[in-house]
């Protein structure tokens, strides 16, 4: 299975900054063929990014989507519009969306189905808060997020990102053991839902991934890539992450 290394820029970078990043980044990664590389700029930079990425294998993702195709939904963007702007993927259910914008499991499920229907690949995020971990509810929370979020969703063109909320932007990464434990649980849950098709679903780890800790995390059996925030904002740093050392 091909590793997937995805940058989530969150609410960072103007159009010129996006284009400048891509200009510097593409020559660095031109010989990397065994890793799928994805960048997710804000909506306003998507089209410019897709133009700048032309001719390269780096894929474009949005950070969110609405489930309707068109109409009176001020401020929202449809799956078709993302495809039109050049996106291959969309991130759905990020903990920041769940926390600040009321994206609950039901909303997440609707968004995923709409994205798939339009032909977008989905990067579905799940993860527990510190309080949930400390009270021993990690597996309950993630099990529920997967069960409701992925209810009726196809295993095809689906990527899971496990992002422990306590590790996002905190510099506090999950240990290899913590990551592997949850990734194995996610794999088992997916197997129950999808049978053997679950083996092909990539499970990314996200939360304070850096060039320094990426090798260790990627060596875990059920970790198939990373979703990277802060360390993806500089071309050099994201390049170091996508060129992590694979175990021989
Ligand atoms: P950081 O890498 O900045 O911790 O962010 C992780 C994340 O939320 C990616 O979606």
mmCIF file of C-alpha atoms and ligand atoms in Angstrom:
data_model
loop_
_atom_site.group_PDB
_atom_site.id
_atom_site.type_symbol
_atom_site.label_atom_id
_atom_site.label_comp_id
_atom_site.label_asym_id
_atom_site.label_seq_id
_atom_site.Cartn_x
_atom_site.Cartn_y
_atom_site.Cartn_z
ATOM 1 C CA UNK A 1 0.000 0.000 0.000
ATOM 2 C CA UNK A 2 1.324 3.418 -0.954
ATOM 3 C CA UNK A 3 1.948 5.756 1.976
ATOM 4 C CA UNK A 4 -0.023 9.009 1.864
ATOM 5 C CA UNK A 5 1.505 12.180 3.279
ATOM 6 C CA UNK A 6 -1.037 14.996 3.430
ATOM 7 C CA UNK A 7 -0.478 18.619 4.371
ATOM 8 C CA UNK A 8 -3.337 20.418 6.091
ATOM 9 C CA UNK A 9 -2.565 24.110 5.955
ATOM 10 C CA UNK A 10 -5.689 25.070 7.913
ATOM 11 C CA UNK A 11 -6.359 28.840 7.728
ATOM 12 C CA UNK A 12 -2.880 29.717 6.457
ATOM 13 C CA UNK A 13 -1.401 31.073 3.229
ATOM 14 C CA UNK A 14 -2.603 33.636 0.718
ATOM 15 C CA UNK A 15 -2.703 32.886 -3.029
ATOM 16 C CA UNK A 16 0.852 34.211 -3.638
ATOM 17 C CA UNK A 17 2.149 32.268 -0.615
ATOM 18 C CA UNK A 18 0.509 29.089 -1.908
ATOM 19 C CA UNK A 19 2.041 29.478 -5.359
ATOM 20 C CA UNK A 20 5.437 30.261 -3.856
ATOM 21 C CA UNK A 21 5.298 27.125 -1.677
ATOM 22 C CA UNK A 22 4.422 24.910 -4.658
ATOM 23 C CA UNK A 23 7.160 26.444 -6.811
ATOM 24 C CA UNK A 24 9.762 25.620 -4.176
ATOM 25 C CA UNK A 25 8.269 22.240 -3.239
ATOM 26 C CA UNK A 26 7.741 20.535 -6.622
ATOM 27 C CA UNK A 27 11.424 20.304 -7.616
ATOM 28 C CA UNK A 28 12.183 18.784 -4.204
ATOM 29 C CA UNK A 29 9.683 15.946 -4.632
ATOM 30 C CA UNK A 30 9.930 15.290 -8.360
ATOM 31 C CA UNK A 31 11.622 11.896 -7.869
ATOM 32 C CA UNK A 32 9.336 10.670 -5.097
ATOM 33 C CA UNK A 33 6.998 8.138 -6.701
ATOM 34 C CA UNK A 34 6.327 5.692 -3.875
ATOM 35 C CA UNK A 35 4.467 8.160 -1.633
ATOM 36 C CA UNK A 36 1.213 9.911 -2.463
ATOM 37 C CA UNK A 37 1.632 13.579 -1.594
ATOM 38 C CA UNK A 38 -1.394 15.778 -0.925
ATOM 39 C CA UNK A 39 -1.650 19.454 -0.039
ATOM 40 C CA UNK A 40 -4.761 21.111 1.385
ATOM 41 C CA UNK A 41 -4.740 24.905 1.084
ATOM 42 C CA UNK A 42 -7.683 27.089 2.124
ATOM 43 C CA UNK A 43 -10.567 27.410 -0.379
ATOM 44 C CA UNK A 44 -9.312 30.719 -1.742
ATOM 45 C CA UNK A 45 -6.026 29.156 -2.886
ATOM 46 C CA UNK A 46 -7.369 25.931 -4.402
ATOM 47 C CA UNK A 47 -7.652 26.984 -8.003
ATOM 48 C CA UNK A 48 -4.272 28.730 -8.063
ATOM 49 C CA UNK A 49 -2.757 25.663 -6.412
ATOM 50 C CA UNK A 50 -4.251 23.320 -8.997
ATOM 51 C CA UNK A 51 -2.826 25.458 -11.789
ATOM 52 C CA UNK A 52 0.607 25.443 -10.126
ATOM 53 C CA UNK A 53 0.474 21.677 -9.563
ATOM 54 C CA UNK A 54 -0.240 20.863 -13.226
ATOM 55 C CA UNK A 55 2.153 18.261 -14.580
ATOM 56 C CA UNK A 56 3.101 16.981 -11.114
ATOM 57 C CA UNK A 57 1.831 13.989 -9.121
ATOM 58 C CA UNK A 58 1.083 16.070 -6.030
ATOM 59 C CA UNK A 59 -2.652 15.960 -5.329
ATOM 60 C CA UNK A 60 -4.904 18.726 -4.131
ATOM 61 C CA UNK A 61 -7.382 18.507 -1.262
ATOM 62 C CA UNK A 62 -9.883 20.889 0.311
ATOM 63 C CA UNK A 63 -10.311 21.119 4.079
ATOM 64 C CA UNK A 64 -14.099 20.869 4.171
ATOM 65 C CA UNK A 65 -17.185 20.685 1.953
ATOM 66 C CA UNK A 66 -20.950 21.105 2.152
ATOM 67 C CA UNK A 67 -23.265 18.249 1.161
ATOM 68 C CA UNK A 68 -25.653 20.030 -1.201
ATOM 69 C CA UNK A 69 -24.841 20.408 -4.900
ATOM 70 C CA UNK A 70 -25.900 24.034 -5.233
ATOM 71 C CA UNK A 71 -28.423 26.598 -4.077
ATOM 72 C CA UNK A 72 -29.107 29.083 -1.312
ATOM 73 C CA UNK A 73 -26.406 28.081 1.183
ATOM 74 C CA UNK A 74 -24.470 31.291 1.718
ATOM 75 C CA UNK A 75 -20.818 30.714 2.434
ATOM 76 C CA UNK A 76 -20.768 27.023 1.531
ATOM 77 C CA UNK A 77 -18.884 25.134 -1.183
ATOM 78 C CA UNK A 78 -20.151 21.969 -2.910
ATOM 79 C CA UNK A 79 -18.253 18.790 -3.846
ATOM 80 C CA UNK A 80 -18.695 19.618 -7.548
ATOM 81 C CA UNK A 81 -17.129 23.027 -6.997
ATOM 82 C CA UNK A 82 -14.099 21.417 -5.356
ATOM 83 C CA UNK A 83 -13.665 19.066 -8.313
ATOM 84 C CA UNK A 84 -14.028 22.025 -10.621
ATOM 85 C CA UNK A 85 -11.257 23.849 -8.725
ATOM 86 C CA UNK A 86 -8.954 20.847 -9.234
ATOM 87 C CA UNK A 87 -9.348 18.894 -5.994
ATOM 88 C CA UNK A 88 -8.843 15.152 -5.816
ATOM 89 C CA UNK A 89 -9.622 14.870 -2.074
ATOM 90 C CA UNK A 90 -11.435 16.601 0.732
ATOM 91 C CA UNK A 91 -10.721 16.428 4.468
ATOM 92 C CA UNK A 92 -13.933 15.804 6.433
ATOM 93 C CA UNK A 93 -14.539 15.708 10.185
ATOM 94 C CA UNK A 94 -11.371 17.444 11.347
ATOM 95 C CA UNK A 95 -11.536 18.008 15.113
ATOM 96 C CA UNK A 96 -11.363 21.777 14.618
ATOM 97 C CA UNK A 97 -14.503 21.583 12.444
ATOM 98 C CA UNK A 98 -16.174 19.364 15.042
ATOM 99 C CA UNK A 99 -15.181 21.715 17.866
ATOM 100 C CA UNK A 100 -15.852 25.171 16.367
ATOM 101 C CA UNK A 101 -18.337 24.574 13.548
ATOM 102 C CA UNK A 102 -20.739 21.935 14.869
ATOM 103 C CA UNK A 103 -19.660 19.212 12.463
ATOM 104 C CA UNK A 104 -21.060 16.273 14.429
ATOM 105 C CA UNK A 105 -21.015 12.645 13.300
ATOM 106 C CA UNK A 106 -24.267 13.005 11.346
ATOM 107 C CA UNK A 107 -23.061 16.103 9.496
ATOM 108 C CA UNK A 108 -19.747 14.397 8.804
ATOM 109 C CA UNK A 109 -21.570 11.375 7.374
ATOM 110 C CA UNK A 110 -23.638 13.545 5.012
ATOM 111 C CA UNK A 111 -20.547 15.372 3.816
ATOM 112 C CA UNK A 112 -18.645 12.135 3.157
ATOM 113 C CA UNK A 113 -21.495 10.627 1.159
ATOM 114 C CA UNK A 114 -21.864 13.786 -0.934
ATOM 115 C CA UNK A 115 -18.117 13.978 -1.592
ATOM 116 C CA UNK A 116 -17.970 10.319 -2.664
ATOM 117 C CA UNK A 117 -21.022 10.692 -4.867
ATOM 118 C CA UNK A 118 -19.325 13.533 -6.712
ATOM 119 C CA UNK A 119 -16.117 11.496 -7.164
ATOM 120 C CA UNK A 120 -13.893 13.073 -4.519
ATOM 121 C CA UNK A 121 -11.646 10.974 -2.314
ATOM 122 C CA UNK A 122 -12.263 11.509 1.388
ATOM 123 C CA UNK A 123 -9.801 11.972 4.238
ATOM 124 C CA UNK A 124 -11.983 11.247 7.268
ATOM 125 C CA UNK A 125 -10.645 12.442 10.636
ATOM 126 C CA UNK A 126 -11.307 10.951 14.031
ATOM 127 C CA UNK A 127 -9.652 11.210 17.430
ATOM 128 C CA UNK A 128 -10.170 11.596 21.158
ATOM 129 C CA UNK A 129 -9.660 14.565 23.494
ATOM 130 C CA UNK A 130 -7.288 14.415 26.459
ATOM 131 C CA UNK A 131 -10.182 14.140 28.856
ATOM 132 C CA UNK A 132 -11.640 11.249 26.867
ATOM 133 C CA UNK A 133 -8.277 9.471 26.825
ATOM 134 C CA UNK A 134 -7.696 10.005 30.522
ATOM 135 C CA UNK A 135 -11.102 8.659 31.390
ATOM 136 C CA UNK A 136 -10.469 5.513 29.339
ATOM 137 C CA UNK A 137 -12.942 6.345 26.575
ATOM 138 C CA UNK A 138 -10.570 6.532 23.571
ATOM 139 C CA UNK A 139 -11.913 3.427 21.830
ATOM 140 C CA UNK A 140 -15.544 4.275 22.588
ATOM 141 C CA UNK A 141 -15.183 7.721 21.049
ATOM 142 C CA UNK A 142 -13.338 6.559 17.952
ATOM 143 C CA UNK A 143 -15.627 3.566 17.532
ATOM 144 C CA UNK A 144 -18.648 5.890 17.598
ATOM 145 C CA UNK A 145 -17.063 8.406 15.209
ATOM 146 C CA UNK A 146 -16.349 5.630 12.732
ATOM 147 C CA UNK A 147 -19.654 3.851 13.107
ATOM 148 C CA UNK A 148 -21.810 6.952 12.646
ATOM 149 C CA UNK A 149 -19.458 8.929 10.414
ATOM 150 C CA UNK A 150 -18.966 6.071 7.974
ATOM 151 C CA UNK A 151 -22.470 4.602 8.107
ATOM 152 C CA UNK A 152 -23.348 3.555 4.531
ATOM 153 C CA UNK A 153 -20.032 4.893 3.191
ATOM 154 C CA UNK A 154 -18.021 2.928 0.624
ATOM 155 C CA UNK A 155 -14.534 1.691 1.522
ATOM 156 C CA UNK A 156 -13.303 2.894 -1.830
ATOM 157 C CA UNK A 157 -11.483 6.197 -2.078
ATOM 158 C CA UNK A 158 -11.532 6.474 1.691
ATOM 159 C CA UNK A 159 -8.576 7.459 3.865
ATOM 160 C CA UNK A 160 -8.799 7.617 7.653
ATOM 161 C CA UNK A 161 -6.770 10.095 9.690
ATOM 162 C CA UNK A 162 -6.372 9.376 13.391
ATOM 163 C CA UNK A 163 -5.655 12.672 15.109
ATOM 164 C CA UNK A 164 -5.614 12.623 18.915
ATOM 165 C CA UNK A 165 -6.896 16.112 19.746
ATOM 166 C CA UNK A 166 -4.362 16.485 22.582
ATOM 167 C CA UNK A 167 -1.542 16.076 20.039
ATOM 168 C CA UNK A 168 -2.754 18.677 17.522
ATOM 169 C CA UNK A 169 -0.615 21.791 17.495
ATOM 170 C CA UNK A 170 0.690 21.026 20.970
ATOM 171 C CA UNK A 171 4.086 19.563 20.156
ATOM 172 C CA UNK A 172 2.916 16.519 22.118
ATOM 173 C CA UNK A 173 3.027 13.583 19.685
ATOM 174 C CA UNK A 174 1.480 10.226 20.438
ATOM 175 C CA UNK A 175 4.165 7.639 21.109
ATOM 176 C CA UNK A 176 4.614 4.930 18.511
ATOM 177 C CA UNK A 177 2.879 2.515 20.866
ATOM 178 C CA UNK A 178 -0.083 4.837 21.444
ATOM 179 C CA UNK A 179 -0.467 5.449 17.705
ATOM 180 C CA UNK A 180 -0.182 1.769 16.773
ATOM 181 C CA UNK A 181 -2.653 0.745 19.463
ATOM 182 C CA UNK A 182 -5.359 3.069 18.117
ATOM 183 C CA UNK A 183 -4.531 2.382 14.461
ATOM 184 C CA UNK A 184 -4.890 -1.363 15.100
ATOM 185 C CA UNK A 185 -8.254 -0.697 16.753
ATOM 186 C CA UNK A 186 -9.354 1.378 13.750
ATOM 187 C CA UNK A 187 -8.251 -1.385 11.359
ATOM 188 C CA UNK A 188 -10.236 -3.935 13.357
ATOM 189 C CA UNK A 189 -13.319 -1.695 13.362
ATOM 190 C CA UNK A 190 -13.007 -1.170 9.607
ATOM 191 C CA UNK A 191 -12.665 -4.935 9.080
ATOM 192 C CA UNK A 192 -15.916 -5.520 10.900
ATOM 193 C CA UNK A 193 -17.604 -2.984 8.634
ATOM 194 C CA UNK A 194 -15.914 -3.712 5.313
ATOM 195 C CA UNK A 195 -14.329 -7.167 5.533
ATOM 196 C CA UNK A 196 -11.212 -7.625 3.433
ATOM 197 C CA UNK A 197 -11.712 -4.237 1.698
ATOM 198 C CA UNK A 198 -10.525 -2.694 4.982
ATOM 199 C CA UNK A 199 -6.988 -3.916 4.291
ATOM 200 C CA UNK A 200 -6.632 -1.381 1.486
ATOM 201 C CA UNK A 201 -7.793 1.625 3.550
ATOM 202 C CA UNK A 202 -4.902 3.857 4.555
ATOM 203 C CA UNK A 203 -4.876 5.076 8.141
ATOM 204 C CA UNK A 204 -2.865 8.263 8.602
ATOM 205 C CA UNK A 205 -1.566 9.583 11.904
ATOM 206 C CA UNK A 206 -1.877 13.320 12.647
ATOM 207 C CA UNK A 207 -0.804 15.459 15.592
ATOM 208 C CA UNK A 208 2.531 17.265 15.885
ATOM 209 C CA UNK A 209 4.222 15.188 13.157
ATOM 210 C CA UNK A 210 7.688 16.600 12.429
ATOM 211 C CA UNK A 211 10.739 15.591 10.372
ATOM 212 C CA UNK A 212 12.209 14.351 13.674
ATOM 213 C CA UNK A 213 9.433 11.956 14.690
ATOM 214 C CA UNK A 214 8.057 10.847 11.303
ATOM 215 C CA UNK A 215 10.339 7.816 10.771
ATOM 216 C CA UNK A 216 9.308 6.204 14.043
ATOM 217 C CA UNK A 217 5.602 6.767 13.482
ATOM 218 C CA UNK A 218 5.700 5.460 9.901
ATOM 219 C CA UNK A 219 7.407 2.270 11.085
ATOM 220 C CA UNK A 220 4.235 1.242 12.970
ATOM 221 C CA UNK A 221 2.433 -1.611 11.262
ATOM 222 C CA UNK A 222 -0.945 0.068 10.849
ATOM 223 C CA UNK A 223 0.280 3.617 10.163
ATOM 224 C CA UNK A 224 0.093 4.296 6.436
ATOM 225 C CA UNK A 225 0.925 7.973 6.280
ATOM 226 C CA UNK A 226 0.496 11.285 8.059
ATOM 227 C CA UNK A 227 -1.768 14.331 8.129
ATOM 228 C CA UNK A 228 0.514 17.243 8.930
ATOM 229 C CA UNK A 229 -0.393 20.723 10.123
ATOM 230 C CA UNK A 230 2.301 23.132 11.322
ATOM 231 C CA UNK A 231 5.266 21.236 9.887
ATOM 232 C CA UNK A 232 3.725 21.267 6.398
ATOM 233 C CA UNK A 233 3.778 25.040 6.048
ATOM 234 C CA UNK A 234 7.428 25.231 4.979
ATOM 235 C CA UNK A 235 8.511 23.378 1.804
ATOM 236 C CA UNK A 236 11.778 22.121 3.364
ATOM 237 C CA UNK A 237 10.069 20.757 6.424
ATOM 238 C CA UNK A 238 7.226 19.047 4.520
ATOM 239 C CA UNK A 239 9.769 17.661 2.047
ATOM 240 C CA UNK A 240 11.669 16.066 4.937
ATOM 241 C CA UNK A 241 8.422 14.494 6.106
ATOM 242 C CA UNK A 242 7.399 13.087 2.710
ATOM 243 C CA UNK A 243 10.906 11.669 2.249
ATOM 244 C CA UNK A 244 10.831 9.850 5.612
ATOM 245 C CA UNK A 245 13.033 6.791 5.963
ATOM 246 C CA UNK A 246 11.189 3.574 5.243
ATOM 247 C CA UNK A 247 12.078 0.396 7.061
ATOM 248 C CA UNK A 248 13.823 -2.062 4.792
HETATM 249 P P1 LIG B 1 -0.216 19.763 13.726
HETATM 250 O O1 LIG B 1 0.650 18.925 12.824
HETATM 251 O O2 LIG B 1 0.070 21.229 13.626
HETATM 252 O O3 LIG B 1 -0.219 19.248 15.128
HETATM 253 O O4 LIG B 1 -1.723 19.611 13.184
HETATM 254 C C1 LIG B 1 -2.212 18.346 12.951
HETATM 255 C C2 LIG B 1 -3.494 18.462 12.237
HETATM 256 O O5 LIG B 1 -4.493 18.873 12.794
HETATM 257 C C3 LIG B 1 -3.527 18.096 10.817
HETATM 258 O O6 LIG B 1 -4.819 18.004 10.333
#
